[in-house]
Amino acid sequence: PAKEAEAPAEAPAKEAEAPAEAPAKEAEAPAKDPETLANKTTVPEKEVAKGEIKTESIEGDVVTLPLRMPDVLTTVHDTYLVTPVKVDYDDAYIVGYVPQASAERVHHILIYGCTKPAQDKPYWDVGDMGGICHWSAEVNTILWAWALDAPKFDLPDKVGFHVGRNAKIDYILLQVHYKYKLKEADNSGVDVILITK
C-alpha cells in the first residue's frame, strides 16, 4: 500500500507584540577630558556595581576574592597594568563577578586564569613586555571581561568556572586598561565570587 503523505504542520499563531515603552530620559554624559578623569581619586558609590550573586543552589562555602590594583599610578595614557592573586584552593568555582570600577577611569578590565603569572611582582605594566601569564604556564585563559560600567555578572544556576590547583589555575590576574594617565592612586578592580568545596 502507498504511504500517505503527512500534512504540513500548522505554524503557531504569532503573539501580538507589546507596545514599545517610552524611552527613558538619558543621563547626563560624564566629563571626557583627560585631566578631569585623571584627578578623580575614588569611585563614587553610585558608579560602583553592587549586588548579591545568587549562590543558594550551589553547595560549598561562598568566598569573595577581591582583585584590586594596589593604589597604582600611571605616567602615560593607554597603560595596561596587571596584578595577580593566588587561588589557595584545590578546587573552587567562580560563580560571579562584581565590578568595583568606573568607566570614567577604567577603559576595560580582563580577568585571566593562569598556572603561573608572568612576573613575581605586586603589579606590572604589560606594555613593558611584562606579559600576563608566564610563557611556561600550562593554562592561560581569559575568564571574564568588563567595560562601559557593565553591572555585576552571575553565572547560570549550578554553573561555575573551575579554578584552583586541580584546574591548574593557581592565579587569577586582573588586567586594567587605563585610557588616561592617573595623577592620583587608583585601586579599581573586581570582586570574584567563588564557591569552594
CSV table of N, CA, C and O in Angstrom, one decimal, residues 17-18 21 24 47 51 55-56 63 66 71 74 76 101 108 113 119 125-127 136-137 139 153 156 159 169 181:
chain,number,residue,atom,x,y,z
A,17,GLU,N,2.5,41.7,19.5
A,17,GLU,CA,3.7,42.4,20.2
A,17,GLU,C,3.2,43.5,21.1
A,17,GLU,O,2.2,44.2,20.9
A,18,ALA,N,3.9,43.5,22.3
A,18,ALA,CA,3.5,44.6,23.2
A,18,ALA,C,4.0,45.9,22.7
A,18,ALA,O,5.0,46.0,22.0
A,21,GLU,N,7.7,50.7,25.1
A,21,GLU,CA,7.7,51.7,26.2
A,21,GLU,C,8.4,53.0,25.7
A,21,GLU,O,9.3,52.9,24.9
A,24,ALA,N,13.6,55.9,28.2
A,24,ALA,CA,14.0,56.5,29.4
A,24,ALA,C,14.8,57.8,29.1
A,24,ALA,O,15.5,57.8,28.1
A,47,GLU,N,28.4,54.8,41.1
A,47,GLU,CA,29.0,54.3,39.9
A,47,GLU,C,29.6,52.8,40.1
A,47,GLU,O,29.9,52.2,39.2
A,51,GLY,N,25.6,44.4,44.3
A,51,GLY,CA,24.6,43.3,44.2
A,51,GLY,C,25.1,42.0,44.8
A,51,GLY,O,26.3,41.8,45.0
A,55,THR,N,23.8,32.3,45.0
A,55,THR,CA,24.6,31.1,45.2
A,55,THR,C,23.9,30.1,46.0
A,55,THR,O,24.5,29.1,46.4
A,56,GLU,N,22.6,30.3,46.3
A,56,GLU,CA,21.9,29.4,47.2
A,56,GLU,C,21.7,28.0,46.7
A,56,GLU,O,21.6,27.1,47.5
A,63,VAL,N,33.0,32.5,48.9
A,63,VAL,CA,34.1,33.3,49.3
A,63,VAL,C,34.2,34.4,48.2
A,63,VAL,O,34.0,34.2,47.1
A,66,PRO,N,38.7,39.6,46.5
A,66,PRO,CA,38.9,40.9,45.9
A,66,PRO,C,40.1,41.0,45.1
A,66,PRO,O,41.2,40.8,45.5
A,71,ASP,N,46.7,50.6,44.6
A,71,ASP,CA,47.0,52.0,44.6
A,71,ASP,C,48.0,52.4,43.5
A,71,ASP,O,49.1,53.0,43.9
A,74,THR,N,49.8,55.9,36.9
A,74,THR,CA,50.3,55.8,35.6
A,74,THR,C,50.9,57.1,35.1
A,74,THR,O,50.6,58.1,35.6
A,76,VAL,N,51.6,57.7,31.6
A,76,VAL,CA,51.2,58.0,30.2
A,76,VAL,C,49.8,57.5,30.0
A,76,VAL,O,49.2,56.7,30.8
A,101,ALA,N,34.7,49.4,39.7
A,101,ALA,CA,35.4,50.3,38.8
A,101,ALA,C,34.4,51.2,38.2
A,101,ALA,O,33.2,50.9,38.2
A,108,HIS,N,38.7,49.3,30.2
A,108,HIS,CA,38.2,48.0,30.3
A,108,HIS,C,39.0,47.2,31.3
A,108,HIS,O,40.1,47.6,31.7
A,113,GLY,N,43.0,33.5,34.0
A,113,GLY,CA,43.4,32.4,34.9
A,113,GLY,C,44.7,31.8,34.4
A,113,GLY,O,44.8,31.6,33.2
A,119,GLN,N,55.1,37.7,35.9
A,119,GLN,CA,56.1,38.4,36.8
A,119,GLN,C,55.8,38.0,38.3
A,119,GLN,O,54.7,37.6,38.6
A,125,ASP,N,53.5,46.5,34.2
A,125,ASP,CA,52.9,47.1,33.0
A,125,ASP,C,53.1,46.1,31.9
A,125,ASP,O,54.2,45.7,31.5
A,126,VAL,N,52.0,45.7,31.2
A,126,VAL,CA,52.1,44.8,30.1
A,126,VAL,C,52.8,45.4,28.9
A,126,VAL,O,53.4,44.8,28.1
A,127,GLY,N,52.6,46.8,28.8
A,127,GLY,CA,53.3,47.5,27.7
A,127,GLY,C,54.8,47.4,27.7
A,127,GLY,O,55.5,47.6,26.7
A,136,SER,N,55.6,29.6,30.3
A,136,SER,CA,55.6,28.2,30.5
A,136,SER,C,54.3,27.7,31.2
A,136,SER,O,54.2,26.5,31.5
A,137,ALA,N,53.4,28.6,31.4
A,137,ALA,CA,52.1,28.2,32.1
A,137,ALA,C,51.3,27.2,31.3
A,137,ALA,O,51.1,27.4,30.1
A,139,VAL,N,48.2,26.6,31.8
A,139,VAL,CA,46.9,27.2,31.5
A,139,VAL,C,47.1,28.7,31.4
A,139,VAL,O,47.7,29.4,32.3
A,153,PHE,N,27.9,40.3,37.3
A,153,PHE,CA,27.5,39.2,36.4
A,153,PHE,C,27.5,37.9,37.2
A,153,PHE,O,28.5,37.6,37.9
A,156,PRO,N,24.9,31.2,35.3
A,156,PRO,CA,23.7,30.5,35.4
A,156,PRO,C,23.7,29.5,36.6
A,156,PRO,O,24.8,29.1,37.1
A,159,VAL,N,26.4,26.5,37.6
A,159,VAL,CA,27.5,26.6,36.6
A,159,VAL,C,28.6,27.5,37.3
A,159,VAL,O,28.3,28.4,38.0
A,169,ILE,N,44.8,26.3,37.5
A,169,ILE,CA,44.7,27.8,37.6
A,169,ILE,C,45.0,28.2,39.0
A,169,ILE,O,44.1,28.2,39.8
A,181,LYS,N,46.3,58.9,31.7
A,181,LYS,CA,47.2,58.8,32.9
A,181,LYS,C,46.6,59.3,34.1
A,181,LYS,O,45.7,60.2,34.1
